PDB file of C-alpha atoms in Angstrom:
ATOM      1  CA  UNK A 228     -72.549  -6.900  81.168  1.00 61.00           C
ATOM      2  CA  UNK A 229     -72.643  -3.716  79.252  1.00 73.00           C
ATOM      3  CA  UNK A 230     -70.986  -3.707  75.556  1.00 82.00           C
ATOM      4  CA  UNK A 231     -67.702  -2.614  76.073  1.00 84.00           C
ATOM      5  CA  UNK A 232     -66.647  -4.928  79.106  1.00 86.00           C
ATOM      6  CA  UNK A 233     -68.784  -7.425  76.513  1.00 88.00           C
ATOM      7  CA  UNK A 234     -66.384  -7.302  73.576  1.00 90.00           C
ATOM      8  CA  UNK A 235     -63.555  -6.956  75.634  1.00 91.00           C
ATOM      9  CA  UNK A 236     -64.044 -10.111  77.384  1.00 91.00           C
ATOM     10  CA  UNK A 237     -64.614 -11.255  73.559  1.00 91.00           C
ATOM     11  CA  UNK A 238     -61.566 -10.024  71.979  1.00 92.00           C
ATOM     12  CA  UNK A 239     -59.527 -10.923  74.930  1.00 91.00           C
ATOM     13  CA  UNK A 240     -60.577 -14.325  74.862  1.00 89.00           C
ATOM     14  CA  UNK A 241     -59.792 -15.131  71.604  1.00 90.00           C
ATOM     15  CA  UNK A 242     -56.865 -13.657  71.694  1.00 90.00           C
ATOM     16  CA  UNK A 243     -55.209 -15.507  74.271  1.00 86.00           C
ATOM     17  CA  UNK A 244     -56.745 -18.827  72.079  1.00 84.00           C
ATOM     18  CA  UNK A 245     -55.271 -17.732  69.177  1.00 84.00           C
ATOM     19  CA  UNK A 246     -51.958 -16.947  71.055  1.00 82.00           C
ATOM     20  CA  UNK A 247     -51.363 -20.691  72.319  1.00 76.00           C
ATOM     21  CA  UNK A 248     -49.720 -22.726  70.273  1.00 71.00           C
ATOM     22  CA  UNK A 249     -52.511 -25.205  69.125  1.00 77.00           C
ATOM     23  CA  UNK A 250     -51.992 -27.822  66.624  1.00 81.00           C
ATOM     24  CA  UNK A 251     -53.078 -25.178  63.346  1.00 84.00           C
ATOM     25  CA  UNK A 252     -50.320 -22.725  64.430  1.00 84.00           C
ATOM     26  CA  UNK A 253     -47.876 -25.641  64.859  1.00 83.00           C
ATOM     27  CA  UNK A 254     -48.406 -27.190  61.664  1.00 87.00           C
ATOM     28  CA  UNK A 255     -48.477 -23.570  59.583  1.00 89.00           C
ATOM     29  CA  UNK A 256     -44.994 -23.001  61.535  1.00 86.00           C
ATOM     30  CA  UNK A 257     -43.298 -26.377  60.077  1.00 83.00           C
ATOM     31  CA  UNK A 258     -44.612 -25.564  57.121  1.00 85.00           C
ATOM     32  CA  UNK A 259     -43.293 -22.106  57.214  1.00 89.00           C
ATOM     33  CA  UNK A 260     -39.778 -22.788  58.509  1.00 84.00           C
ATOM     34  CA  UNK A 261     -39.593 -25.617  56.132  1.00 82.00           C
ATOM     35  CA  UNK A 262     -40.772 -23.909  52.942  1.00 86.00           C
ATOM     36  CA  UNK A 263     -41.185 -20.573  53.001  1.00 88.00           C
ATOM     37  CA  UNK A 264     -43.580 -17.040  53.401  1.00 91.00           C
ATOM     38  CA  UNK A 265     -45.522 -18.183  50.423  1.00 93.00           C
ATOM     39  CA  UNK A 266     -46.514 -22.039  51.287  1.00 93.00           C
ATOM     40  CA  UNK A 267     -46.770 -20.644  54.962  1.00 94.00           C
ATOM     41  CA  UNK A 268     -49.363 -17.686  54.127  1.00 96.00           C
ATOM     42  CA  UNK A 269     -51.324 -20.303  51.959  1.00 96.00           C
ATOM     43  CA  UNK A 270     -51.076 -22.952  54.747  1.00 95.00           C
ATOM     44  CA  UNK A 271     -52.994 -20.290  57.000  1.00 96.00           C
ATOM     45  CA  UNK A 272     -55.655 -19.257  54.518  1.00 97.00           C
ATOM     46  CA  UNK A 273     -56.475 -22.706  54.519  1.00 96.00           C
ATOM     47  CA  UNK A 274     -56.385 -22.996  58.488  1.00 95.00           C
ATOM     48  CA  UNK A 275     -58.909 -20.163  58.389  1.00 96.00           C
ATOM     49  CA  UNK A 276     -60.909 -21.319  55.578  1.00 97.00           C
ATOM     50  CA  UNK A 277     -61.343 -24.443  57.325  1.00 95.00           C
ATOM     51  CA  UNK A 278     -62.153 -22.721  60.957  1.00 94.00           C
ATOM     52  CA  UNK A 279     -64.865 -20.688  58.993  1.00 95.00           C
ATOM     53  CA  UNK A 280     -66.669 -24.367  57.830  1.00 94.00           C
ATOM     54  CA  UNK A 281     -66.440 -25.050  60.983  1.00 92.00           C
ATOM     55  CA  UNK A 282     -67.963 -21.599  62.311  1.00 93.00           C
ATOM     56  CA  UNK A 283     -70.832 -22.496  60.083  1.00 92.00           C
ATOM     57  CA  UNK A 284     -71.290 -25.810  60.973  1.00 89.00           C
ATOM     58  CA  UNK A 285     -71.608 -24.461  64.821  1.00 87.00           C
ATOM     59  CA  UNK A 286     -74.162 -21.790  63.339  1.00 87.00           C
ATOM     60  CA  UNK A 287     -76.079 -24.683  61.620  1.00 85.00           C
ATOM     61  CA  UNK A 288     -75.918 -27.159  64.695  1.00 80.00           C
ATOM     62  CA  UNK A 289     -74.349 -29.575  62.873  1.00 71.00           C
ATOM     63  CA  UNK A 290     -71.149 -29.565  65.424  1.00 63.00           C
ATOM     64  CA  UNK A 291     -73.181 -30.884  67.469  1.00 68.00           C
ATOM     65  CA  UNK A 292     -73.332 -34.165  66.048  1.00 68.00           C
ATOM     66  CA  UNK A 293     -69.309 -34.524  66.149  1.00 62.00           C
ATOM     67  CA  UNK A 294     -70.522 -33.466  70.384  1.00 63.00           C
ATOM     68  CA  UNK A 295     -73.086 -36.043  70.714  1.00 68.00           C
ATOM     69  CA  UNK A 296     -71.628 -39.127  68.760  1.00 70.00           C
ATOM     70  CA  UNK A 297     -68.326 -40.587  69.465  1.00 75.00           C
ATOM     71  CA  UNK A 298     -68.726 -42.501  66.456  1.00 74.00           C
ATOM     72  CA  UNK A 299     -68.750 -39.433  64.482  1.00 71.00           C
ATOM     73  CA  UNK A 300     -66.078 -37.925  66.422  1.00 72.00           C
ATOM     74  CA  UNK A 301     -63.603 -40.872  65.915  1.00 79.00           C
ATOM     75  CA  UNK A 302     -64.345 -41.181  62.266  1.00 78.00           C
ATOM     76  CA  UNK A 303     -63.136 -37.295  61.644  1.00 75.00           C
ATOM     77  CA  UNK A 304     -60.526 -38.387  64.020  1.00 77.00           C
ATOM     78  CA  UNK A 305     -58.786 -40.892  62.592  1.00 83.00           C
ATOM     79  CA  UNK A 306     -59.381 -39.446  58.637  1.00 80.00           C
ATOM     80  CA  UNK A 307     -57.340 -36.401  60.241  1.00 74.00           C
ATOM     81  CA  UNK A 308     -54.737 -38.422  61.709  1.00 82.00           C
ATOM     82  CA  UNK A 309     -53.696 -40.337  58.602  1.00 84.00           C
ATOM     83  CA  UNK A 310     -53.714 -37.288  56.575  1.00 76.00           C
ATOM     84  CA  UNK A 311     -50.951 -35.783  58.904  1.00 77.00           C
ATOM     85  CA  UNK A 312     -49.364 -39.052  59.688  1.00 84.00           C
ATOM     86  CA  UNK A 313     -49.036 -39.115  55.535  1.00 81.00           C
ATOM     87  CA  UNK A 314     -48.292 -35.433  54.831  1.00 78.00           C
ATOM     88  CA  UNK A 315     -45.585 -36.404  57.454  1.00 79.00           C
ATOM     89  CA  UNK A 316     -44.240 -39.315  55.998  1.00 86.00           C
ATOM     90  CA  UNK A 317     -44.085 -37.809  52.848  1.00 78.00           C
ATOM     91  CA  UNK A 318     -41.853 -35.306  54.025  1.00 73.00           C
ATOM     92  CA  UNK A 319     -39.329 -37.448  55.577  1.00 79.00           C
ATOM     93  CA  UNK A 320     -39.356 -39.377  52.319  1.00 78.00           C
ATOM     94  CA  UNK A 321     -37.970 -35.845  50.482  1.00 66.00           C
ATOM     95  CA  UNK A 322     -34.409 -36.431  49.300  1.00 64.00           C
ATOM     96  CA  UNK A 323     -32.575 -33.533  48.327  1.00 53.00           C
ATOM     97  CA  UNK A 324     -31.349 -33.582  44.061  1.00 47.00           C
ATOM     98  CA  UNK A 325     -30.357 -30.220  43.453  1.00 46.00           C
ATOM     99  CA  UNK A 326     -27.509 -27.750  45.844  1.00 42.00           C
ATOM    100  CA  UNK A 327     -29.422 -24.841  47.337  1.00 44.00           C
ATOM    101  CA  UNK A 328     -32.983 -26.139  47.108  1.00 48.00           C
ATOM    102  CA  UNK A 329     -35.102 -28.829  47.374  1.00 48.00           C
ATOM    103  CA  UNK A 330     -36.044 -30.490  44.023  1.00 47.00           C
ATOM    104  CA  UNK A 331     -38.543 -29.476  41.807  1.00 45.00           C
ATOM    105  CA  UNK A 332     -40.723 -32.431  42.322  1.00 41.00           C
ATOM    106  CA  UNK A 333     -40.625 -32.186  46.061  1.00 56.00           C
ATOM    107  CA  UNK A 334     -41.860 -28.510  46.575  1.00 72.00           C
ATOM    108  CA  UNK A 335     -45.009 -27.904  47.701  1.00 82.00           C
ATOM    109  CA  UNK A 336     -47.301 -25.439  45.601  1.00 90.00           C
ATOM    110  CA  UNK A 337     -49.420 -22.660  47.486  1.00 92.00           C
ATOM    111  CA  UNK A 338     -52.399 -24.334  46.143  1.00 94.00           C
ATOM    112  CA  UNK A 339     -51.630 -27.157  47.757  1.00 93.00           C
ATOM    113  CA  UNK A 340     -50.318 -26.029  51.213  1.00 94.00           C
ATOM    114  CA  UNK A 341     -54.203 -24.383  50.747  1.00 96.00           C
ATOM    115  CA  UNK A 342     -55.709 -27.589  50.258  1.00 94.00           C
ATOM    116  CA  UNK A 343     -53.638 -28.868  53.020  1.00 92.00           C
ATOM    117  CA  UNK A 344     -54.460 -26.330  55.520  1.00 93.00           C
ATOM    118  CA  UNK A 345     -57.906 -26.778  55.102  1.00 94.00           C
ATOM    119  CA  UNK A 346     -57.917 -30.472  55.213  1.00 92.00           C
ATOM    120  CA  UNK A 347     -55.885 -30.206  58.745  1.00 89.00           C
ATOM    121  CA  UNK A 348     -58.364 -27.964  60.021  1.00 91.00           C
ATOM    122  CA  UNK A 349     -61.470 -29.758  58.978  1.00 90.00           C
ATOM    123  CA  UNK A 350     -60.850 -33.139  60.346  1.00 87.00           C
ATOM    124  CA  UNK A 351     -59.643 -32.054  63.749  1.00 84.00           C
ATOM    125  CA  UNK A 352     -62.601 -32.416  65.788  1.00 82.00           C
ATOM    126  CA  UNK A 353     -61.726 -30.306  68.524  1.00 80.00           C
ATOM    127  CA  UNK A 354     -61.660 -27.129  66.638  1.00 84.00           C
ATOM    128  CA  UNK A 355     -65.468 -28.078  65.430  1.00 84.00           C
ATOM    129  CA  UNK A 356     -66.180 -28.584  69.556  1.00 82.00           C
ATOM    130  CA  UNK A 357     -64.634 -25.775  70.178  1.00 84.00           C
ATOM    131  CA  UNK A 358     -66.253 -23.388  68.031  1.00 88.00           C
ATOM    132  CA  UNK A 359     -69.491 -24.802  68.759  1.00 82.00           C
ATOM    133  CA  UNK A 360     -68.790 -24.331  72.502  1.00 83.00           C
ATOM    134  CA  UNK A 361     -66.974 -20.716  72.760  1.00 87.00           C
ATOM    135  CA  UNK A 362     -69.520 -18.943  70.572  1.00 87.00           C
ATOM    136  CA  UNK A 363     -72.849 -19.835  72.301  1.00 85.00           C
ATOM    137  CA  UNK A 364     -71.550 -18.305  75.644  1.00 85.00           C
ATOM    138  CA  UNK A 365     -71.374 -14.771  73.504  1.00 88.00           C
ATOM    139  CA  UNK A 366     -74.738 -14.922  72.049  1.00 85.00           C
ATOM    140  CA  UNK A 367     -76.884 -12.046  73.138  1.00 85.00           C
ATOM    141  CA  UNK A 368     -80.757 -14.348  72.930  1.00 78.00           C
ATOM    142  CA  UNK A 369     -82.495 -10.685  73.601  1.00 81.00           C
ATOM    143  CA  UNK A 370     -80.757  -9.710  70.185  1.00 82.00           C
ATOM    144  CA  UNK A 371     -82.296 -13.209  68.054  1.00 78.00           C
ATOM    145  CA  UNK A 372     -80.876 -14.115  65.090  1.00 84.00           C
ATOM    146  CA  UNK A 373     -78.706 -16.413  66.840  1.00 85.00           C
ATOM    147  CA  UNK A 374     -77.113 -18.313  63.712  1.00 87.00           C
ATOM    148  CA  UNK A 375     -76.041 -14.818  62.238  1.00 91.00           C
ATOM    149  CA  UNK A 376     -74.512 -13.902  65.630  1.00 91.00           C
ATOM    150  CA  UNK A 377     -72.662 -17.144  65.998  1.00 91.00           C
ATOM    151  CA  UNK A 378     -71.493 -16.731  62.360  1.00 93.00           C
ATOM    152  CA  UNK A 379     -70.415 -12.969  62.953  1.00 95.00           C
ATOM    153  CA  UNK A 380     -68.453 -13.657  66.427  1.00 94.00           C
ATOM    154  CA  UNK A 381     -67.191 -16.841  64.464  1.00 94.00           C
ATOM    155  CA  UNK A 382     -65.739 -14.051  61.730  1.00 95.00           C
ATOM    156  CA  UNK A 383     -64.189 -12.167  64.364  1.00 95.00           C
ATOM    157  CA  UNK A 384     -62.378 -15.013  66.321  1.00 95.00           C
ATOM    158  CA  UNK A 385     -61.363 -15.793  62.805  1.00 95.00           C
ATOM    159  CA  UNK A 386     -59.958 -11.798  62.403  1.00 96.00           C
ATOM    160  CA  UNK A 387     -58.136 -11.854  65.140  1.00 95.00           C
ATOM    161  CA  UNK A 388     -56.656 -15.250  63.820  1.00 94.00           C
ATOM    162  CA  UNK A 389     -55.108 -13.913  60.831  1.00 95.00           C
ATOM    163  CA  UNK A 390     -53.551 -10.352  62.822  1.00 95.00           C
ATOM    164  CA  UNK A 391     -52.027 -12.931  65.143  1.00 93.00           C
ATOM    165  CA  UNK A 392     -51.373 -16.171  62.997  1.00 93.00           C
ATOM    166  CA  UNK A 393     -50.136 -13.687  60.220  1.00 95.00           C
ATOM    167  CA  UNK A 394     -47.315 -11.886  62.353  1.00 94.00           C
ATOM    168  CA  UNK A 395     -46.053 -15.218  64.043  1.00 90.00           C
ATOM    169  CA  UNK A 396     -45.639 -17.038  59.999  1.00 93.00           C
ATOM    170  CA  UNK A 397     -43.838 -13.692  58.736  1.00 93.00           C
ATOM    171  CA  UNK A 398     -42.103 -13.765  62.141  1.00 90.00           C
ATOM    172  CA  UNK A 399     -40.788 -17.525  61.416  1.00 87.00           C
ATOM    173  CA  UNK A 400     -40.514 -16.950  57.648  1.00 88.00           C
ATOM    174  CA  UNK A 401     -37.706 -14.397  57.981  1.00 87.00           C
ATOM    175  CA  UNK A 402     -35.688 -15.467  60.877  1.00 80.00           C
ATOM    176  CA  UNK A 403     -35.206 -19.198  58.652  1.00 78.00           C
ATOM    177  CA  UNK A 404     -34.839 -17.309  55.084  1.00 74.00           C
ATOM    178  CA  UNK A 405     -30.930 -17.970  55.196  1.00 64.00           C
ATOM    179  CA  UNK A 406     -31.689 -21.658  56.629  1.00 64.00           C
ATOM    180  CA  UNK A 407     -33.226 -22.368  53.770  1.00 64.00           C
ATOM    181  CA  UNK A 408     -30.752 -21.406  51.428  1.00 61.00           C
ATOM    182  CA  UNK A 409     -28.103 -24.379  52.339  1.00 61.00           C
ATOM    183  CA  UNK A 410     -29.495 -27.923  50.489  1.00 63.00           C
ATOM    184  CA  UNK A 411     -28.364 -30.108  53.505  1.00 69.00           C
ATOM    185  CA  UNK A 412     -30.480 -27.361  55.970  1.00 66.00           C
ATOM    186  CA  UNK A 413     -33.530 -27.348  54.010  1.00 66.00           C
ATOM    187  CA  UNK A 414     -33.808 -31.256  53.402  1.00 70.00           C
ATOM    188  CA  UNK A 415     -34.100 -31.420  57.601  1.00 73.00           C
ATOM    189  CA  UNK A 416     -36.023 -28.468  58.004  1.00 69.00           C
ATOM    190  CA  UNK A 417     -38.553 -31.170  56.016  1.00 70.00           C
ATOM    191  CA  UNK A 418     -37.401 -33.760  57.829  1.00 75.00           C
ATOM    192  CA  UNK A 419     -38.151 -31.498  61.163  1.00 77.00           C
ATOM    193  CA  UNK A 420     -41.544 -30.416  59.374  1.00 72.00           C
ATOM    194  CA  UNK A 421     -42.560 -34.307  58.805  1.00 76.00           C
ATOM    195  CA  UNK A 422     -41.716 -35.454  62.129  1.00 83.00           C
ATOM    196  CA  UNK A 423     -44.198 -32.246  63.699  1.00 77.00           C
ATOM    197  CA  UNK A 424     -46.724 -34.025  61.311  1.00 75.00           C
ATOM    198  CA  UNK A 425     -46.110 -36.985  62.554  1.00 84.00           C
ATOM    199  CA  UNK A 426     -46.645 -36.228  66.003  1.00 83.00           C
ATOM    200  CA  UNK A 427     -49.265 -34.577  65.303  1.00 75.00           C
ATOM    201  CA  UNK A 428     -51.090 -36.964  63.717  1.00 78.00           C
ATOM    202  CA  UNK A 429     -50.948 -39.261  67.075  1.00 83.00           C
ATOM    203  CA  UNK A 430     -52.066 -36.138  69.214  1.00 76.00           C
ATOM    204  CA  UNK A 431     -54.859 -35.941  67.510  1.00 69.00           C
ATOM    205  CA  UNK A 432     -55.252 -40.086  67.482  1.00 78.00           C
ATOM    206  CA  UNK A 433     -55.112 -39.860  71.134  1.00 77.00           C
ATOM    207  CA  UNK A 434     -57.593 -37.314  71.741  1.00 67.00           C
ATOM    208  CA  UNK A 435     -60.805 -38.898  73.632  1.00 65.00           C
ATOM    209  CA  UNK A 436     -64.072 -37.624  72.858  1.00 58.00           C
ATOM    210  CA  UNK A 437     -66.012 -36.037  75.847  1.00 50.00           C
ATOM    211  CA  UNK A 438     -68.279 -38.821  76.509  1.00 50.00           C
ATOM    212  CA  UNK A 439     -65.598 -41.814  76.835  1.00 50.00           C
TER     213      UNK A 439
END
Protein backbone atom coordinates (compact mmCIF):
# COMPACT_ATOMS: atom_id res chain seq x y z
CA UNK A 1 0.00 0.00 0.00
CA UNK A 2 1.75 3.16 -0.86
CA UNK A 3 1.43 6.25 1.74
CA UNK A 4 -1.28 8.12 0.56
CA UNK A 5 -3.94 5.24 0.00
CA UNK A 6 -2.07 4.32 3.63
CA UNK A 7 -3.25 7.34 5.60
CA UNK A 8 -6.29 7.56 3.85
CA UNK A 9 -7.46 4.25 4.81
CA UNK A 10 -6.15 5.67 8.35
CA UNK A 11 -7.95 8.84 8.57
CA UNK A 12 -10.99 7.35 7.06
CA UNK A 13 -11.18 4.77 9.51
CA UNK A 14 -11.14 6.67 12.39
CA UNK A 15 -13.27 8.88 11.24
CA UNK A 16 -16.16 6.86 10.67
CA UNK A 17 -15.24 5.44 14.59
CA UNK A 18 -15.28 8.63 15.87
CA UNK A 19 -18.54 9.46 13.93
CA UNK A 20 -20.72 6.59 15.64
CA UNK A 21 -22.23 7.35 18.49
CA UNK A 22 -20.23 5.23 21.09
CA UNK A 23 -20.80 5.39 24.70
CA UNK A 24 -17.92 8.61 25.21
CA UNK A 25 -19.88 10.74 22.67
CA UNK A 26 -23.17 9.75 24.37
CA UNK A 27 -22.23 10.54 27.74
CA UNK A 28 -20.30 14.09 26.70
CA UNK A 29 -23.81 14.82 24.85
CA UNK A 30 -26.00 14.39 28.23
CA UNK A 31 -23.64 16.16 29.79
CA UNK A 32 -23.67 18.88 27.28
CA UNK A 33 -27.43 19.25 26.78
CA UNK A 34 -27.81 19.04 30.45
CA UNK A 35 -25.19 21.58 31.55
CA UNK A 36 -23.72 23.45 29.18
CA UNK A 37 -20.52 24.33 26.46
CA UNK A 38 -18.26 24.59 29.41
CA UNK A 39 -18.95 21.16 31.51
CA UNK A 40 -19.39 19.62 27.92
CA UNK A 41 -15.83 20.81 26.48
CA UNK A 42 -14.30 19.63 29.90
CA UNK A 43 -16.28 16.32 29.76
CA UNK A 44 -14.37 15.71 26.32
CA UNK A 45 -10.89 16.69 27.41
CA UNK A 46 -11.32 14.15 29.83
CA UNK A 47 -12.74 11.52 27.20
CA UNK A 48 -9.51 12.20 25.33
CA UNK A 49 -7.25 12.32 28.18
CA UNK A 50 -8.46 9.06 29.12
CA UNK A 51 -8.29 7.49 25.34
CA UNK A 52 -4.58 8.76 25.36
CA UNK A 53 -3.86 6.35 28.79
CA UNK A 54 -5.27 4.05 27.02
CA UNK A 55 -3.17 4.69 23.68
CA UNK A 56 -0.23 4.21 25.94
CA UNK A 57 -1.22 1.35 27.63
CA UNK A 58 -1.67 -0.36 23.95
CA UNK A 59 1.96 1.08 23.18
CA UNK A 60 3.22 -0.54 26.46
CA UNK A 61 1.28 -3.96 26.00
CA UNK A 62 -0.36 -3.61 28.96
CA UNK A 63 -3.99 -3.74 27.08
CA UNK A 64 -3.27 -6.78 26.58
CA UNK A 65 -3.80 -8.03 29.90
CA UNK A 66 -7.52 -6.47 30.01
CA UNK A 67 -7.41 -9.02 26.27
CA UNK A 68 -6.10 -12.02 27.88
CA UNK A 69 -7.83 -12.07 31.41
CA UNK A 70 -11.47 -11.92 31.87
CA UNK A 71 -10.83 -11.42 35.37
CA UNK A 72 -9.16 -8.26 34.63
CA UNK A 73 -11.63 -7.30 32.15
CA UNK A 74 -14.66 -7.70 34.53
CA UNK A 75 -12.97 -5.95 37.37
CA UNK A 76 -12.54 -2.56 35.07
CA UNK A 77 -15.97 -3.54 34.10
CA UNK A 78 -17.91 -3.42 36.84
CA UNK A 79 -15.67 -0.30 38.66
CA UNK A 80 -16.95 1.54 35.35
CA UNK A 81 -20.41 0.54 35.68
CA UNK A 82 -21.01 1.76 39.22
CA UNK A 83 -19.34 4.95 38.53
CA UNK A 84 -22.01 5.70 35.77
CA UNK A 85 -24.76 3.88 37.48
CA UNK A 86 -23.78 6.59 40.48
CA UNK A 87 -22.98 9.70 38.39
CA UNK A 88 -26.53 8.68 37.16
CA UNK A 89 -28.26 8.38 40.21
CA UNK A 90 -26.91 11.37 41.40
CA UNK A 91 -28.41 13.23 38.77
CA UNK A 92 -31.86 12.07 39.13
CA UNK A 93 -31.47 12.89 42.80
CA UNK A 94 -30.94 16.90 41.62
CA UNK A 95 -33.94 18.90 42.82
CA UNK A 96 -34.29 22.18 41.45
CA UNK A 97 -34.07 25.39 44.51
CA UNK A 98 -33.62 28.34 42.58
CA UNK A 99 -36.07 29.70 39.10
CA UNK A 100 -33.85 29.71 36.02
CA UNK A 101 -31.05 27.41 37.15
CA UNK A 102 -30.16 24.58 38.88
CA UNK A 103 -28.84 25.20 42.45
CA UNK A 104 -25.59 26.09 43.36
CA UNK A 105 -24.81 22.90 45.10
CA UNK A 106 -25.97 20.76 42.25
CA UNK A 107 -23.80 22.18 39.33
CA UNK A 108 -21.15 20.41 38.16
CA UNK A 109 -17.62 22.23 37.96
CA UNK A 110 -15.39 21.82 34.71
CA UNK A 111 -12.89 20.25 36.89
CA UNK A 112 -15.03 17.81 37.70
CA UNK A 113 -16.89 16.95 34.42
CA UNK A 114 -12.74 16.50 33.66
CA UNK A 115 -12.33 14.10 36.28
CA UNK A 116 -15.46 12.51 35.17
CA UNK A 117 -14.65 12.16 31.62
CA UNK A 118 -11.61 10.56 32.29
CA UNK A 119 -12.88 8.16 34.80
CA UNK A 120 -15.69 7.05 32.06
CA UNK A 121 -13.13 6.52 29.62
CA UNK A 122 -10.65 4.62 31.67
CA UNK A 123 -12.77 1.92 33.05
CA UNK A 124 -14.53 1.02 29.84
CA UNK A 125 -12.66 -1.84 28.69
CA UNK A 126 -13.58 -1.83 25.24
CA UNK A 127 -11.98 1.38 24.36
CA UNK A 128 -8.54 -0.20 25.95
CA UNK A 129 -9.36 -3.44 23.37
CA UNK A 130 -9.98 -1.35 20.93
CA UNK A 131 -7.07 0.76 20.82
CA UNK A 132 -4.90 -2.08 21.34
CA UNK A 133 -6.52 -3.81 18.33
CA UNK A 134 -7.00 -0.86 15.59
CA UNK A 135 -3.46 0.46 15.95
CA UNK A 136 -1.34 -2.71 15.39
CA UNK A 137 -3.02 -3.25 11.91
CA UNK A 138 -1.31 0.40 10.96
CA UNK A 139 2.08 -0.33 12.16
CA UNK A 140 4.61 -0.19 9.40
CA UNK A 141 7.34 -3.28 11.23
CA UNK A 142 9.91 -2.19 8.21
CA UNK A 143 9.76 1.36 9.94
CA UNK A 144 10.61 -0.21 13.93
CA UNK A 145 9.97 1.73 16.66
CA UNK A 146 6.72 0.18 16.99
CA UNK A 147 5.64 1.68 20.52
CA UNK A 148 6.32 5.30 19.11
CA UNK A 149 4.22 4.44 16.02
CA UNK A 150 1.36 3.02 18.00
CA UNK A 151 1.60 6.10 20.29
CA UNK A 152 1.72 8.59 17.22
CA UNK A 153 -1.33 6.88 15.19
CA UNK A 154 -2.92 6.68 18.80
CA UNK A 155 -2.42 10.82 18.77
CA UNK A 156 -3.98 11.06 15.55
CA UNK A 157 -7.16 8.87 16.12
CA UNK A 158 -7.23 11.06 19.16
CA UNK A 159 -7.00 14.47 16.62
CA UNK A 160 -9.49 13.55 14.68
CA UNK A 161 -11.54 12.92 17.98
CA UNK A 162 -11.54 16.35 19.15
CA UNK A 163 -12.34 18.05 15.21
CA UNK A 164 -15.28 15.67 15.33
CA UNK A 165 -16.29 15.28 19.12
CA UNK A 166 -15.69 19.15 19.35
CA UNK A 167 -18.25 20.24 16.52
CA UNK A 168 -21.02 17.66 17.63
CA UNK A 169 -20.75 19.24 21.78
CA UNK A 170 -20.83 22.97 20.31
CA UNK A 171 -23.45 21.58 17.90
CA UNK A 172 -25.66 20.27 21.03
CA UNK A 173 -24.54 23.12 23.31
CA UNK A 174 -26.28 25.81 21.24
CA UNK A 175 -29.33 24.24 19.89
CA UNK A 176 -30.33 23.51 24.09
CA UNK A 177 -28.90 27.11 25.31
CA UNK A 178 -32.64 28.41 25.63
CA UNK A 179 -33.65 24.85 27.20
CA UNK A 180 -31.64 25.49 29.76
CA UNK A 181 -32.78 28.70 30.72
CA UNK A 182 -36.42 27.47 32.11
CA UNK A 183 -35.80 25.76 35.93
CA UNK A 184 -38.48 23.01 35.29
CA UNK A 185 -36.44 22.23 31.64
CA UNK A 186 -33.12 22.07 33.08
CA UNK A 187 -34.00 19.86 36.26
CA UNK A 188 -35.10 16.99 33.38
CA UNK A 189 -32.52 17.71 31.05
CA UNK A 190 -30.57 16.10 34.41
CA UNK A 191 -33.03 13.86 34.91
CA UNK A 192 -32.64 12.85 30.96
CA UNK A 193 -28.70 13.09 31.53
CA UNK A 194 -28.93 10.54 34.68
CA UNK A 195 -31.10 8.12 33.09
CA UNK A 196 -28.31 8.01 29.76
CA UNK A 197 -25.92 7.23 32.76
CA UNK A 198 -27.85 4.87 33.93
CA UNK A 199 -28.19 2.94 30.95
CA UNK A 200 -25.09 3.22 30.33
CA UNK A 201 -23.78 1.87 33.17
CA UNK A 202 -25.72 -1.62 32.37
CA UNK A 203 -24.34 -1.51 28.68
CA UNK A 204 -21.26 -1.59 29.80
CA UNK A 205 -22.30 -4.36 32.73
CA UNK A 206 -23.49 -6.45 29.96
CA UNK A 207 -20.61 -6.37 27.79
CA UNK A 208 -18.88 -10.02 27.60
CA UNK A 209 -15.31 -10.23 27.31
CA UNK A 210 -13.98 -12.00 24.10
CA UNK A 211 -13.11 -15.21 25.61
CA UNK A 212 -16.60 -16.06 27.43
Amino acid sequence: MDSASYWLVFFGAALAINLSPGPDLLFVLSRTVAEGRKVGFASLCGIWTGAWVHVTAAALGLSAILAASAIAFDIVKYVGTAYLVYLGIKALLTKSQAPGMLPEARRTTPWQAFRQGVTVDLFNPKAAIFFLAFLPQFVRPELGHVAMQIMLLGMLVIAVAVVVETTVMLLAARMTHALRGNARIALWLQRVFGSVLIGLGARLALLGHASQ
